[in-house]
mmCIF file of C-alpha atoms in Angstrom:
data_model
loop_
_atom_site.group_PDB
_atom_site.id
_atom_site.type_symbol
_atom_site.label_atom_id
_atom_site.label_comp_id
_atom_site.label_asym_id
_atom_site.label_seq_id
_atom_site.Cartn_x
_atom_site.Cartn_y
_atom_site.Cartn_z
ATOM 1 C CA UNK A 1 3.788 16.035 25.827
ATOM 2 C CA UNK A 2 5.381 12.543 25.280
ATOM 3 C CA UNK A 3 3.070 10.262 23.314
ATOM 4 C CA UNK A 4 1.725 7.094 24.940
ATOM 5 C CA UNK A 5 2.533 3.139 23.895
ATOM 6 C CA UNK A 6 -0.441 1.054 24.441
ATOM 7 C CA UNK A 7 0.657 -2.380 24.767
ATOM 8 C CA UNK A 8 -2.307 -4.186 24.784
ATOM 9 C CA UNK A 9 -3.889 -6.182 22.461
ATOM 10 C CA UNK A 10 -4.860 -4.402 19.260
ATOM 11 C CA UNK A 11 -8.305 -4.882 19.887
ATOM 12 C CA UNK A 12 -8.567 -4.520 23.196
ATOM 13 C CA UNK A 13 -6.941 -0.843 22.863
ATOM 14 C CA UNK A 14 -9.200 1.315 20.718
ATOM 15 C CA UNK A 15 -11.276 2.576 24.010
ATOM 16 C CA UNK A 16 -8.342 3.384 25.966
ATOM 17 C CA UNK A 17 -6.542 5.478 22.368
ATOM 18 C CA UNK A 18 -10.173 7.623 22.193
ATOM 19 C CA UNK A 19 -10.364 8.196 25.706
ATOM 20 C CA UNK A 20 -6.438 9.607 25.089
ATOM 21 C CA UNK A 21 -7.195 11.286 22.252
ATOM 22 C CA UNK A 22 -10.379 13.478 24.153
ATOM 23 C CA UNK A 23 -7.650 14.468 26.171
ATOM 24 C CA UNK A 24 -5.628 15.859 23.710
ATOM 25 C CA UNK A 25 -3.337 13.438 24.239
ATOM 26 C CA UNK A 26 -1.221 11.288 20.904
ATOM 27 C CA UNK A 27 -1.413 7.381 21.245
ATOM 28 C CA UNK A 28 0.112 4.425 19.384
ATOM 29 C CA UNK A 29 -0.316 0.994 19.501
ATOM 30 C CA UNK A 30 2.453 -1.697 20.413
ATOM 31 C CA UNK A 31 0.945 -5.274 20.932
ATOM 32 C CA UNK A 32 3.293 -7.028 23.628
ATOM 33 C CA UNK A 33 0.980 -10.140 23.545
ATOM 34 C CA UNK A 34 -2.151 -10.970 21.758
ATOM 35 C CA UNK A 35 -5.302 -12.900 23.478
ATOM 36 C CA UNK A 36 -6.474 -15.956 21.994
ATOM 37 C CA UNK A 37 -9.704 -18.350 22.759
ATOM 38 C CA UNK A 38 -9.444 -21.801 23.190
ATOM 39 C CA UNK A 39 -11.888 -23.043 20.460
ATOM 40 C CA UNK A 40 -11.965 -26.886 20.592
ATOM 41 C CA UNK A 41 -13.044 -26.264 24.514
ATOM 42 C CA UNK A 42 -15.238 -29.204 25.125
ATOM 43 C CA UNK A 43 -14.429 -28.836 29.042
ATOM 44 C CA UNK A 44 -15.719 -25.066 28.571
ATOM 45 C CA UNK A 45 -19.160 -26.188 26.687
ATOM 46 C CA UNK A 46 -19.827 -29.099 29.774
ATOM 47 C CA UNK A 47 -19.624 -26.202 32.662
ATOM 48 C CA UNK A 48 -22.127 -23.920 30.301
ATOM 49 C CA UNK A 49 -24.523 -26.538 30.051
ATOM 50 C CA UNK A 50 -24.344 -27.058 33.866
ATOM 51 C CA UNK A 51 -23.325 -23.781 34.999
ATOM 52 C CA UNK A 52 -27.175 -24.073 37.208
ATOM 53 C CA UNK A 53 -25.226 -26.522 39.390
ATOM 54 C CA UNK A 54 -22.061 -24.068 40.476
ATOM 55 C CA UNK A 55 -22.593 -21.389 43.460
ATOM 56 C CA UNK A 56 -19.623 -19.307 42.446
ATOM 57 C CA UNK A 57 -18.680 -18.132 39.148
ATOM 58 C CA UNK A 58 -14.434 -16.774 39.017
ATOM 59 C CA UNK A 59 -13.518 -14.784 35.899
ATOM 60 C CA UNK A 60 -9.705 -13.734 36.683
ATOM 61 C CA UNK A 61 -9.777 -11.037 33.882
ATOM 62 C CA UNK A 62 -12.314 -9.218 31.297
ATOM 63 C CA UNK A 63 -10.371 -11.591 29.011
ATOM 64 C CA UNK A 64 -11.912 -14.623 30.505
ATOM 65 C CA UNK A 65 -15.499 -12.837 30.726
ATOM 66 C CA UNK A 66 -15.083 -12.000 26.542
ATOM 67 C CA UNK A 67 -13.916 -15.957 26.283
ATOM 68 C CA UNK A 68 -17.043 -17.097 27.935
ATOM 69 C CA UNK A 69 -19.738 -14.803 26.722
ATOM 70 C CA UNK A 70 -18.125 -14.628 23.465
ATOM 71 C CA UNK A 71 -18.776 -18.968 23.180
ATOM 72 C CA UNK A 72 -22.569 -18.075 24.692
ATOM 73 C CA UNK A 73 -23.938 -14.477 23.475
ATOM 74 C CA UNK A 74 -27.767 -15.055 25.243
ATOM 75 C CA UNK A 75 -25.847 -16.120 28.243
ATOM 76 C CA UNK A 76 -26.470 -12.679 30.179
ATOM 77 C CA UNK A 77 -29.961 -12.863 29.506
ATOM 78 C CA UNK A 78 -30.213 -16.994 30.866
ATOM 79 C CA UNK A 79 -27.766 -16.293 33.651
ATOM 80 C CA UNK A 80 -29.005 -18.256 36.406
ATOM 81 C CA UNK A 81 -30.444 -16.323 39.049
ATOM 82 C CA UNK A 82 -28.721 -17.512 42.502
ATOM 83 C CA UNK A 83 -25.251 -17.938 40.593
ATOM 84 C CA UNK A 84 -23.201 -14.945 41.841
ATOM 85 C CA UNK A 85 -19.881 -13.925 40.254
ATOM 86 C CA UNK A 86 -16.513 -13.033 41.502
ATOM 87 C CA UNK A 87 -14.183 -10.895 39.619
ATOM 88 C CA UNK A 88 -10.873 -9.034 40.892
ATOM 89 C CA UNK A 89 -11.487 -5.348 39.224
ATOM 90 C CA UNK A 90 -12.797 -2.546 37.632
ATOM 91 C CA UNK A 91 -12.467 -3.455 34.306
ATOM 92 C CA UNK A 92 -13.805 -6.858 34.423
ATOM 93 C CA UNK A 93 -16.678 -5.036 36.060
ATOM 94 C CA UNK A 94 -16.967 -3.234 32.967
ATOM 95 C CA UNK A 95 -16.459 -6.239 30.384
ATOM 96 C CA UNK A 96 -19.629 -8.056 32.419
ATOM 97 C CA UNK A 97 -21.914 -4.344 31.974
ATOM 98 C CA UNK A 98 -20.534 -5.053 27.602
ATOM 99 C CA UNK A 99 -21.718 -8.015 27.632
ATOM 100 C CA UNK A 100 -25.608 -7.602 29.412
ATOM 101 C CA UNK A 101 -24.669 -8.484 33.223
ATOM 102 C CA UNK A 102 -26.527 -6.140 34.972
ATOM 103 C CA UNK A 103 -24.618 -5.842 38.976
ATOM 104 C CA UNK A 104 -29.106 -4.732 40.086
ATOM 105 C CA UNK A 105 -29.934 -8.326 38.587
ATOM 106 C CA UNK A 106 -26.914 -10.623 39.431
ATOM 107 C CA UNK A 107 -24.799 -10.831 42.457
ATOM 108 C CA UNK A 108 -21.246 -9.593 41.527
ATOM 109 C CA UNK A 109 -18.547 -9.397 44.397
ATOM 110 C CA UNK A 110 -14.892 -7.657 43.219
ATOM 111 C CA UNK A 111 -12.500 -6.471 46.092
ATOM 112 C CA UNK A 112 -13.656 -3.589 48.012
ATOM 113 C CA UNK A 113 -9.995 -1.929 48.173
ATOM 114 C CA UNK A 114 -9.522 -0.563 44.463
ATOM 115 C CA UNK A 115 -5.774 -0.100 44.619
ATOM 116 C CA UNK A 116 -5.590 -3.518 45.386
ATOM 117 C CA UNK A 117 -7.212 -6.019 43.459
ATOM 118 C CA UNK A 118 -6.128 -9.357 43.577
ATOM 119 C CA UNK A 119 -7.034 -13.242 44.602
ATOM 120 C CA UNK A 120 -5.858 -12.443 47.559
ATOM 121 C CA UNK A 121 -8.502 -9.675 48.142
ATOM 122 C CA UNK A 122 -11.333 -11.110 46.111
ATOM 123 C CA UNK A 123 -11.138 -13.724 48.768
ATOM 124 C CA UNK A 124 -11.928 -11.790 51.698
ATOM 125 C CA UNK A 125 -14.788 -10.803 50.464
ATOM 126 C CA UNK A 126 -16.060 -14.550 49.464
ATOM 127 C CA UNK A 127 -18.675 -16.201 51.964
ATOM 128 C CA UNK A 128 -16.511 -19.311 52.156
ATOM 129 C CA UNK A 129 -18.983 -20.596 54.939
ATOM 130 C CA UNK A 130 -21.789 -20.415 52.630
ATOM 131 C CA UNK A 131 -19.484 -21.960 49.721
ATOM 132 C CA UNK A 132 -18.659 -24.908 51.980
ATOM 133 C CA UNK A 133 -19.280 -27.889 50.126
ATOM 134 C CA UNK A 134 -20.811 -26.043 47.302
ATOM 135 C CA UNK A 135 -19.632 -25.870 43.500
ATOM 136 C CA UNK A 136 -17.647 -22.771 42.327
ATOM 137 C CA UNK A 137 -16.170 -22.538 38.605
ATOM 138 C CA UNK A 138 -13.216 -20.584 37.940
ATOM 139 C CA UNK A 139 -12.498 -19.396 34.272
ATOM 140 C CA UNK A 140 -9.163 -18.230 33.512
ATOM 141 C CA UNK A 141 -5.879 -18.513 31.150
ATOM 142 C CA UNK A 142 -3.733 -21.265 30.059
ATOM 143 C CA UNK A 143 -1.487 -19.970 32.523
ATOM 144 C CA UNK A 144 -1.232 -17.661 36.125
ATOM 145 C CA UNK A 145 -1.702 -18.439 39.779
ATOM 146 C CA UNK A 146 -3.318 -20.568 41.500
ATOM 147 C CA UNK A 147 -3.938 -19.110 44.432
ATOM 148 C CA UNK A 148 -7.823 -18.695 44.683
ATOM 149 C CA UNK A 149 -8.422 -22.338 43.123
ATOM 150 C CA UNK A 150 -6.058 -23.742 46.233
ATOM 151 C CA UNK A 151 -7.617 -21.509 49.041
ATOM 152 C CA UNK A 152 -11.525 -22.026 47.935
ATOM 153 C CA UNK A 153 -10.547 -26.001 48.458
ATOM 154 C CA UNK A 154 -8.647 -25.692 51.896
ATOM 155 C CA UNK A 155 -12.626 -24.354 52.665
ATOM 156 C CA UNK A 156 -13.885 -27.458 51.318
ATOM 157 C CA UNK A 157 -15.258 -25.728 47.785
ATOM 158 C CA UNK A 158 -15.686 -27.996 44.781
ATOM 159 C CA UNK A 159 -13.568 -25.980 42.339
ATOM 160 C CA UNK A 160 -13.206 -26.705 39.018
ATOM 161 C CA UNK A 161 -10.925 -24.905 36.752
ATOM 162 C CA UNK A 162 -11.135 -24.365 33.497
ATOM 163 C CA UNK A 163 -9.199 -22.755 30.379
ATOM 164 C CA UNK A 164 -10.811 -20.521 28.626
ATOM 165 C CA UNK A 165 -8.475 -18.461 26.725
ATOM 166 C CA UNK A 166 -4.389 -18.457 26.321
ATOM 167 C CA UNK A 167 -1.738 -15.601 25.938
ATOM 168 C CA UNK A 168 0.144 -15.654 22.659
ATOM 169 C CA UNK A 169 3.452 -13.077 22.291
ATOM 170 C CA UNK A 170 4.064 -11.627 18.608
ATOM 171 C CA UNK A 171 7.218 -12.378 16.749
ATOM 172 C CA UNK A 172 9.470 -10.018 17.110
ATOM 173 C CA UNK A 173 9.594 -9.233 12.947
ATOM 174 C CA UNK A 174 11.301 -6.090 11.603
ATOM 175 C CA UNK A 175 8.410 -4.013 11.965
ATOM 176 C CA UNK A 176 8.197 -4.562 15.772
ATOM 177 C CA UNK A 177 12.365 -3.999 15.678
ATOM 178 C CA UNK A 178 12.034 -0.907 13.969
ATOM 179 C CA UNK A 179 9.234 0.255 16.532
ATOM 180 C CA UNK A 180 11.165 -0.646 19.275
ATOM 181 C CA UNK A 181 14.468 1.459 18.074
ATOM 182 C CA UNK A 182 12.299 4.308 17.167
ATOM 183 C CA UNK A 183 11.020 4.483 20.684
ATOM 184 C CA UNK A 184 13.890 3.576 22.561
ATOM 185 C CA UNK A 185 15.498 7.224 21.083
ATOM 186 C CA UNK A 186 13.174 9.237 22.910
ATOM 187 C CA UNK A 187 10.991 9.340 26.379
ATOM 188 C CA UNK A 188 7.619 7.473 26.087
ATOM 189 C CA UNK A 189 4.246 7.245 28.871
ATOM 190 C CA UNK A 190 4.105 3.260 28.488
ATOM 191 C CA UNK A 191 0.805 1.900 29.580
ATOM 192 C CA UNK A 192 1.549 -1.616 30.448
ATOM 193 C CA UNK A 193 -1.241 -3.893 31.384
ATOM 194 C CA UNK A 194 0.962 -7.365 31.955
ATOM 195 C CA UNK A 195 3.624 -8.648 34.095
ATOM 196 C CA UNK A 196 4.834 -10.739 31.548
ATOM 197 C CA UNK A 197 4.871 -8.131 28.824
ATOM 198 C CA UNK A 198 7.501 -6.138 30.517
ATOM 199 C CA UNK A 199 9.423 -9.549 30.459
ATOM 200 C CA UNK A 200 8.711 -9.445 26.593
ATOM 201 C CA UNK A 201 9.552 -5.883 26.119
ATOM 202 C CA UNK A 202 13.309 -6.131 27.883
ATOM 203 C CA UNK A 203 13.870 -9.252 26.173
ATOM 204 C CA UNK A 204 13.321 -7.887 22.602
ATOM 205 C CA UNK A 205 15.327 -5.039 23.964
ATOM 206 C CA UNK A 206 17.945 -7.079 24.791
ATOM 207 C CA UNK A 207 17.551 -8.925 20.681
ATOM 208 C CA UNK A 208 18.810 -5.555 19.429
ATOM 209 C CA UNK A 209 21.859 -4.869 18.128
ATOM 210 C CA UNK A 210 21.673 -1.966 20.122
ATOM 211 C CA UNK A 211 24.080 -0.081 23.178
ATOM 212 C CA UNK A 212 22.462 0.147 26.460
ATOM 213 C CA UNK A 213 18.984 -0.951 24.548
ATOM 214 C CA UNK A 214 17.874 -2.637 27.955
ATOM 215 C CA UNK A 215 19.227 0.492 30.011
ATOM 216 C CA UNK A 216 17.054 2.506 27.692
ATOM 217 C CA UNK A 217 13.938 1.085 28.141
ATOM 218 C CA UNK A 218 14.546 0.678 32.184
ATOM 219 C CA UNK A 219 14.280 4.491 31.974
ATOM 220 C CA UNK A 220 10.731 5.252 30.159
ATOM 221 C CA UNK A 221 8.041 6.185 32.225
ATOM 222 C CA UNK A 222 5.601 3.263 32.938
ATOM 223 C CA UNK A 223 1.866 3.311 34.002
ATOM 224 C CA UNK A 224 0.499 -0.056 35.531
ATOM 225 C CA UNK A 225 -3.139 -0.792 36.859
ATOM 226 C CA UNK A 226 -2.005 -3.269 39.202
ATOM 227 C CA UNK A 227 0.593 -2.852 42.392
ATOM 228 C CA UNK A 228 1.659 -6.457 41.404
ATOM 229 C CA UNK A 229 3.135 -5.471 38.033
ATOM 230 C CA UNK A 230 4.439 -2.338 39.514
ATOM 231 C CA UNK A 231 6.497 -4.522 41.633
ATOM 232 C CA UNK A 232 7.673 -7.006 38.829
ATOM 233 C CA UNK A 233 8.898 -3.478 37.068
ATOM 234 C CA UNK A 234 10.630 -2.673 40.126
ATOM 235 C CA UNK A 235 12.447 -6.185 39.779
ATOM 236 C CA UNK A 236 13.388 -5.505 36.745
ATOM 237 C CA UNK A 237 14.937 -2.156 37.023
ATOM 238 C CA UNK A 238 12.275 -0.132 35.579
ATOM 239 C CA UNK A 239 12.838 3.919 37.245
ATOM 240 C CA UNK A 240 9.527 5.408 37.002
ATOM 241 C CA UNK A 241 6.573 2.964 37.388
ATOM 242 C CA UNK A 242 3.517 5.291 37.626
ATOM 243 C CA UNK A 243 0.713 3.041 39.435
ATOM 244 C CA UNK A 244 -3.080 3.866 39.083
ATOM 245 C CA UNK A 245 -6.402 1.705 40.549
ATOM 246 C CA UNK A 246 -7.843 -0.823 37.640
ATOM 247 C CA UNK A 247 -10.160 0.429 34.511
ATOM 248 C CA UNK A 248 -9.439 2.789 32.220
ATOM 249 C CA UNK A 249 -10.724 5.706 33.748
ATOM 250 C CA UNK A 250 -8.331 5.091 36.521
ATOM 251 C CA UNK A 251 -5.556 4.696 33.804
ATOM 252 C CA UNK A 252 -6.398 8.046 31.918
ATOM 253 C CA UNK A 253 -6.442 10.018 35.184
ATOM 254 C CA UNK A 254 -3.052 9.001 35.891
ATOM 255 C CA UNK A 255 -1.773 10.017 32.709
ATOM 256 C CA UNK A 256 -3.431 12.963 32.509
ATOM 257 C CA UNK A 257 -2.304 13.722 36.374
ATOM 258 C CA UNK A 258 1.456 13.206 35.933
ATOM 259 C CA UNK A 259 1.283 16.033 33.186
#
């Protein structure tokens, strides 16, 4: 039973290695990037104070939802009652419920397709009538598409962007090399969580003094909540891309499925 690399954050893997582990199944954990908040965030602070005045609240990832309630921890319980949120899966459905935002008390609207969760989605099922001319605040990284921010203002939506967190990639010390040759000798499951961690993981392939290092890791199994990194893995010659719906429960029944 080949054991599976988590490549998330380290501290944003612990639920998905116990939920492996009560399945009998061996994990280890292989940070491709690492999640940061923007501290010094004064743009942040002035949309909390007025967050009253927005109709529309955007968080493109449970990363942005931990930025924000993170900076304001009695903001579930103060969460202004007309102000509905939009977010684009499963698991940021499950960061909100973490952090006190109860769906019964607030207004939450994610994509009703769960295989496909996107801008693109959560957009169809936006009231962008209603939002005309109306306020809508979109939290996100320091970098990603912007897709929804362009298509709420073609609809005449106020939209106001802000930072709220940034991506940060590891070196690539001797440890991580050593990791990374270890693997690359045997078959992996590879839960992968990022587009541009794949693009991290073939380039420190490709930093090895190693034959056919690239080739190698093009052929270990990959599992990927999200059709949009299974197609960047296609692009990049990955063989067996594994895709599941979003949250971790999805993620563990794929695993445990493919067995």
């Amino acid at each position: 039973m080949p054991t599976v690399i988590i490549t998330r954050p380290s501290h944003q893997a612990q639920n998905l290695a116990q939920g492996l582990a009560q399945l009998g199944r061996q994990s280890l954990v292989y940070p491709l990037f690492e999640i940061e908040a923007i501290r010094d965030n004064p743009e942040l602070d002035l949309a909390l104070q007025n967050l009253a005045a927005f109709a529309l609240v955007v968080f493109v990832s449970p990363n942005a939802i931990d930025a924000l309630f993170t900076r304001a921890p009695t903001l579930a319980s103060n969460w202004p009652s007309a102000l509905t949120i939009g977010v684009v899966g499963a698991a940021s459905r499950q960061a909100l419920l973490r952090h006190g935002v109860d769906a019964n008390k607030v207004k939450i609207i994610s994509p009703s397709h769960e295989e496909r969760t996107d801008s693109e989605t959560l957009l169809v099922e936006l009231d962008l009538p209603a939002l005309a001319g109306r306020k809508a605040l979109i939290v996100r990284a320091d970098s990603g598409r912007d897709f929804l921010t362009e298509a709420l203002r073609a609809a005449n939506v106020e939209v106001q962007a802000v930072t709220a967190y940034k991506r940060v990639t590891p070196p690539f010390d001797e440890n991580r090399r050593a990791q990374l040759i270890d693997f690359l000798q045997g078959q992996y499951d590879w839960v992968i969580t990022s587009s541009a961690a794949l693009r991290t993981l073939l380039d420190w392939c490709s930093q090895l003094d190693r034959e056919n290092a690239v080739a190698k890791m093009q052929q270990q199994h990959l599992f990927v909540p999200h059709f949009r990194i299974a197609e960047v893995a296609a692009e990049l010659g990955f063989k067996h891309v594994s895709l599941s719906a979003s949250g971790d429960e999805k993620l563990l029944l794929a695993l445990q499925s493919h067995l």
